[in-house]
XYZ file of C-alpha atoms in Angstrom:
305
model
C -22.425 -0.643 -0.120
C -18.864 -0.996 -0.981
C -16.953 1.355 0.599
C -13.220 2.411 1.148
C -12.564 3.081 4.786
C -10.893 6.539 4.982
C -10.018 8.426 8.256
C -12.998 10.584 7.908
C -15.431 7.659 7.838
C -16.494 5.148 4.990
C -16.430 6.689 1.307
C -18.333 5.223 -1.660
C -15.989 3.846 -3.844
C -16.696 6.251 -6.784
C -16.139 9.415 -4.720
C -12.070 8.150 -3.902
C -10.794 10.080 -6.841
C -7.606 10.089 -8.223
C -5.297 7.892 -5.980
C -2.009 7.404 -4.721
C -2.150 3.762 -3.749
C 0.787 3.336 -2.032
C 2.547 5.868 0.056
C 3.701 7.261 3.653
C 2.713 10.540 5.254
C 4.181 9.041 8.643
C 6.808 6.388 9.083
C 9.401 5.086 11.870
C 11.613 2.151 11.748
C 14.839 1.138 13.396
C 16.081 0.737 9.593
C 15.460 4.388 8.930
C 17.156 6.030 12.346
C 17.615 9.711 11.681
C 15.264 9.696 8.712
C 11.951 8.926 9.928
C 8.629 10.507 8.268
C 7.629 12.198 11.611
C 7.022 15.984 11.150
C 3.351 16.719 11.174
C 3.822 20.107 9.302
C 5.665 18.594 6.386
C 2.882 15.746 5.970
C 0.291 18.376 5.671
C 2.326 20.486 3.121
C 3.119 17.347 1.183
C -0.616 16.120 1.227
C -1.763 19.508 0.228
C 0.908 19.513 -2.846
C -0.712 16.337 -3.935
C -4.207 17.939 -4.062
C -2.768 20.856 -5.867
C -1.586 18.607 -8.437
C -4.938 16.928 -8.606
C -4.822 14.068 -6.261
C -7.808 13.305 -4.371
C -6.691 10.083 -1.948
C -3.729 8.709 -0.507
C -3.614 5.446 0.704
C -0.679 5.095 3.811
C 0.367 1.584 3.919
C 2.432 2.126 7.585
C 1.292 -0.787 9.810
C 1.373 -1.281 13.704
C 4.133 0.044 15.653
C 5.806 2.103 12.855
C 5.038 5.731 14.073
C 1.756 5.739 11.538
C -0.032 8.472 13.778
C -3.429 7.610 13.139
C -4.787 10.155 15.738
C -3.171 13.300 13.728
C -4.436 11.692 9.884
C -7.966 12.982 10.249
C -7.043 16.572 10.877
C -4.532 16.512 8.089
C -6.931 15.177 5.806
C -9.307 17.909 6.451
C -6.955 20.294 6.007
C -5.499 19.296 2.600
C -8.908 18.407 1.227
C -7.491 14.798 0.376
C -9.029 11.583 1.349
C -6.531 9.469 3.562
C -6.758 5.441 4.198
C -4.702 4.309 7.063
C -3.528 0.634 7.667
C -3.097 -1.868 10.428
C -0.881 -4.698 9.936
C 2.687 -5.632 10.752
C 5.912 -5.292 8.835
C 9.213 -7.492 8.708
C 10.519 -8.599 12.095
C 13.512 -6.429 11.742
C 11.023 -3.218 12.031
C 10.174 -4.321 15.759
C 11.930 -5.332 18.971
C 11.316 -9.069 20.292
C 9.491 -7.801 23.277
C 6.860 -6.289 20.812
C 6.646 -9.100 18.877
C 6.399 -11.593 21.743
C 3.569 -9.225 23.324
C 1.584 -9.785 19.733
C 1.792 -13.750 20.011
C -1.567 -15.183 19.964
C -3.513 -12.085 19.383
C -2.495 -10.613 16.150
C -5.717 -11.462 14.214
C -7.890 -9.869 16.898
C -5.744 -6.815 16.877
C -5.974 -6.563 13.241
C -9.793 -6.985 13.406
C -10.069 -4.318 16.193
C -8.148 -1.841 14.199
C -10.319 -2.308 11.303
C -13.740 -2.239 12.951
C -13.335 -0.313 16.479
C -10.405 1.638 15.798
C -6.567 2.302 16.314
C -6.134 2.847 20.065
C -8.093 6.053 21.290
C -7.904 7.717 17.951
C -11.305 6.568 16.773
C -9.691 6.048 13.698
C -10.518 2.893 11.783
C -8.033 0.864 9.392
C -8.808 0.627 5.857
C -6.818 -2.174 5.038
C -4.083 -4.815 6.506
C -0.264 -4.482 5.611
C 1.777 -7.363 5.867
C 5.374 -8.074 4.008
C 7.129 -11.247 2.749
C 10.965 -11.848 2.339
C 13.663 -11.853 -0.334
C 12.808 -14.642 -2.563
C 10.671 -16.502 0.081
C 8.780 -16.575 3.220
C 10.118 -16.872 6.656
C 8.343 -17.941 9.722
C 7.583 -14.275 10.529
C 5.835 -13.678 7.261
C 3.933 -16.714 7.471
C 2.634 -16.158 10.727
C 1.645 -12.367 10.117
C -0.037 -13.472 6.743
C -2.024 -16.136 8.339
C -3.250 -13.379 10.714
C -4.196 -11.008 7.854
C -6.036 -13.871 5.880
C -7.949 -14.472 9.183
C -8.609 -10.739 10.074
C -9.576 -10.646 6.175
C -12.135 -13.124 6.509
C -13.572 -11.349 9.645
C -14.174 -8.066 7.862
C -13.391 -8.441 4.027
C -10.263 -5.796 4.456
C -7.801 -5.919 1.566
C -4.503 -7.237 2.199
C -1.575 -5.358 0.993
C 1.693 -6.951 0.958
C 5.531 -5.504 0.651
C 7.488 -7.635 -1.513
C 11.088 -7.330 -0.488
C 12.729 -6.371 -3.753
C 9.660 -7.334 -5.538
C 10.336 -10.802 -4.983
C 8.226 -14.014 -3.794
C 5.154 -12.726 -5.062
C 3.880 -16.148 -6.198
C 4.611 -17.505 -2.752
C 2.746 -14.700 -0.807
C -0.367 -15.425 -3.258
C -0.004 -19.223 -2.473
C -0.501 -18.415 1.327
C -2.729 -15.777 1.306
C -5.070 -17.447 -1.438
C -4.244 -21.012 -1.290
C -4.091 -22.176 2.306
C -5.484 -18.406 3.854
C -8.631 -18.588 1.659
C -8.394 -14.627 0.587
C -9.887 -13.890 -2.699
C -7.219 -12.882 -5.399
C -9.037 -9.444 -5.903
C -8.612 -8.528 -2.286
C -4.776 -9.107 -2.671
C -2.352 -6.050 -3.458
C 1.398 -6.872 -4.295
C 3.679 -3.932 -3.589
C 6.944 -3.133 -5.279
C 6.488 -4.928 -8.473
C 8.551 -2.467 -10.350
C 11.968 -3.644 -8.246
C 11.959 -7.159 -9.793
C 10.959 -6.267 -13.513
C 10.107 -10.093 -14.531
C 7.773 -10.074 -16.937
C 6.629 -13.894 -16.619
C 5.939 -13.442 -12.670
C 4.147 -10.185 -13.353
C 1.608 -11.845 -15.844
C 1.315 -15.067 -13.436
C 0.246 -12.753 -10.510
C -1.880 -10.601 -12.706
C -3.685 -13.777 -14.073
C -4.486 -15.068 -10.344
C -6.352 -11.589 -10.362
C -4.903 -9.541 -7.798
C -3.780 -6.132 -7.811
C 0.104 -4.942 -8.599
C 1.222 -2.003 -7.344
C 4.141 -0.199 -8.946
C 5.434 2.118 -6.373
C 8.640 3.163 -6.154
C 9.594 6.551 -7.712
C 10.830 7.690 -4.456
C 13.532 5.288 -4.254
C 16.794 6.682 -6.202
C 18.842 3.597 -5.342
C 16.242 1.184 -6.927
C 18.021 0.518 -10.606
C 14.868 -0.864 -12.346
C 12.522 1.823 -11.666
C 13.178 3.321 -15.027
C 11.748 -0.225 -16.401
C 8.255 0.801 -14.830
C 6.734 2.220 -17.625
C 7.691 -0.729 -19.982
C 6.783 -3.374 -17.415
C 3.245 -1.650 -17.024
C 2.414 -1.009 -20.723
C 3.388 -4.939 -21.150
C 0.670 -6.033 -18.644
C -1.915 -3.431 -20.157
C -0.977 -4.961 -23.502
C -1.923 -8.503 -22.087
C -5.308 -7.146 -20.612
C -4.432 -6.742 -17.596
C -4.756 -2.783 -17.137
C -7.578 -3.446 -14.590
C -5.205 -5.211 -12.231
C -2.470 -1.916 -11.669
C -1.880 0.512 -9.241
C 0.232 3.476 -8.786
C 1.967 4.568 -5.669
C 5.227 6.931 -4.658
C 6.056 5.266 -1.124
C 7.773 7.918 0.302
C 9.742 6.491 3.274
C 12.319 8.962 3.809
C 12.061 12.830 4.609
C 14.358 13.642 1.725
C 11.838 11.839 -0.819
C 8.946 14.343 -0.043
C 8.396 17.092 -2.508
C 8.285 19.633 0.149
C 11.920 18.704 1.109
C 13.279 18.832 -2.213
C 12.253 15.115 -3.555
C 9.905 14.100 -5.954
C 7.161 13.306 -3.226
C 3.273 12.357 -3.908
C 3.022 15.032 -6.829
C 5.596 13.304 -8.893
C 3.038 10.666 -9.760
C 0.823 13.042 -11.319
C 3.263 15.822 -12.474
C 5.862 13.405 -14.319
C 4.836 9.861 -14.085
C 1.192 10.432 -15.625
C 2.288 11.861 -18.808
C 5.169 9.604 -19.119
C 3.067 6.450 -18.858
C 0.305 8.013 -21.077
C 2.636 8.343 -23.628
C 3.610 4.482 -23.396
C 0.050 2.979 -23.344
C -2.541 5.896 -23.370
C -4.605 8.465 -21.562
C -7.855 5.997 -20.635
C -5.670 3.294 -19.445
C -3.596 5.572 -17.184
C -6.896 7.297 -15.861
C -8.013 3.652 -14.997
C -4.943 2.722 -12.910
C -5.252 6.030 -10.668
C -9.143 6.068 -10.315
C -11.253 3.155 -10.998
C -8.469 0.233 -9.900
C -7.861 1.890 -6.686
C -11.304 2.296 -5.961
C -11.969 -1.106 -6.680
C -9.003 -2.208 -4.897
C -9.832 -0.600 -1.318
C -13.611 -0.492 -1.514
C -15.198 -3.312 0.797
C -18.595 -4.362 1.630
C -17.515 -4.229 5.410
C -18.485 -7.530 7.247
C -17.806 -6.637 11.105
C -18.503 -3.348 12.838
C -17.258 -2.269 16.308
């Protein structure tokens, strides 16, 4: 049976509910020194706030080595009554020390598979997706290494592969690698941050391949293209790709959480949902928030630990 692999176990897809398809409860990186998401009480409050706004599930895209705190996620999920999906994977090289990357040479696909099937460390929590990252208008050697490993892990498990697109670029390069050379079916690929590069031609080309397109940046005040999100999504709905779209908040610093004064996870439902409904209708928006993520993250898991 197809199921979403949450931190509390596998969940039938039709029980996922309204979903923030790309966000972070915990995140730490050298690029965010002093602004990390590492406060468990604040994470619990943010998750509860999303639940109070009508949210039912959050997919955390925090990958290996970036403070995802997998062992803490089950208790937070239970306390808030919100499903949580955790990630394996690897971000851009800039987020890691050379020693960390050297230690992963030759075993990256095995790490991904282990975290998807056996669990993350001693936490007992199994990841429900693989998160990797591209570069700015291209793919460097690190991106090709991690995406090749993600494709291998997908073939072993069926797990979806979610991709950070740097400033929303290189979407077609990613699809060429993952779906072409890597053999990942397009419907198992999720491209993140399309709102950061509002190119309607690339959006339509990516959607036509059959992957999912995530619009996930309302927490980023410095992304000047976010105001074009409704227009970009409406164009895709009008073109017949409403079943390919996902929404997320992508909260990456403490000040962006709703409990710390930012938009946070509830913003998707409190402000963005009615804004999008006015643009292209309630039915399409509810599909984007509920049916699409259920289909994007539900897998007939091929390997068990």
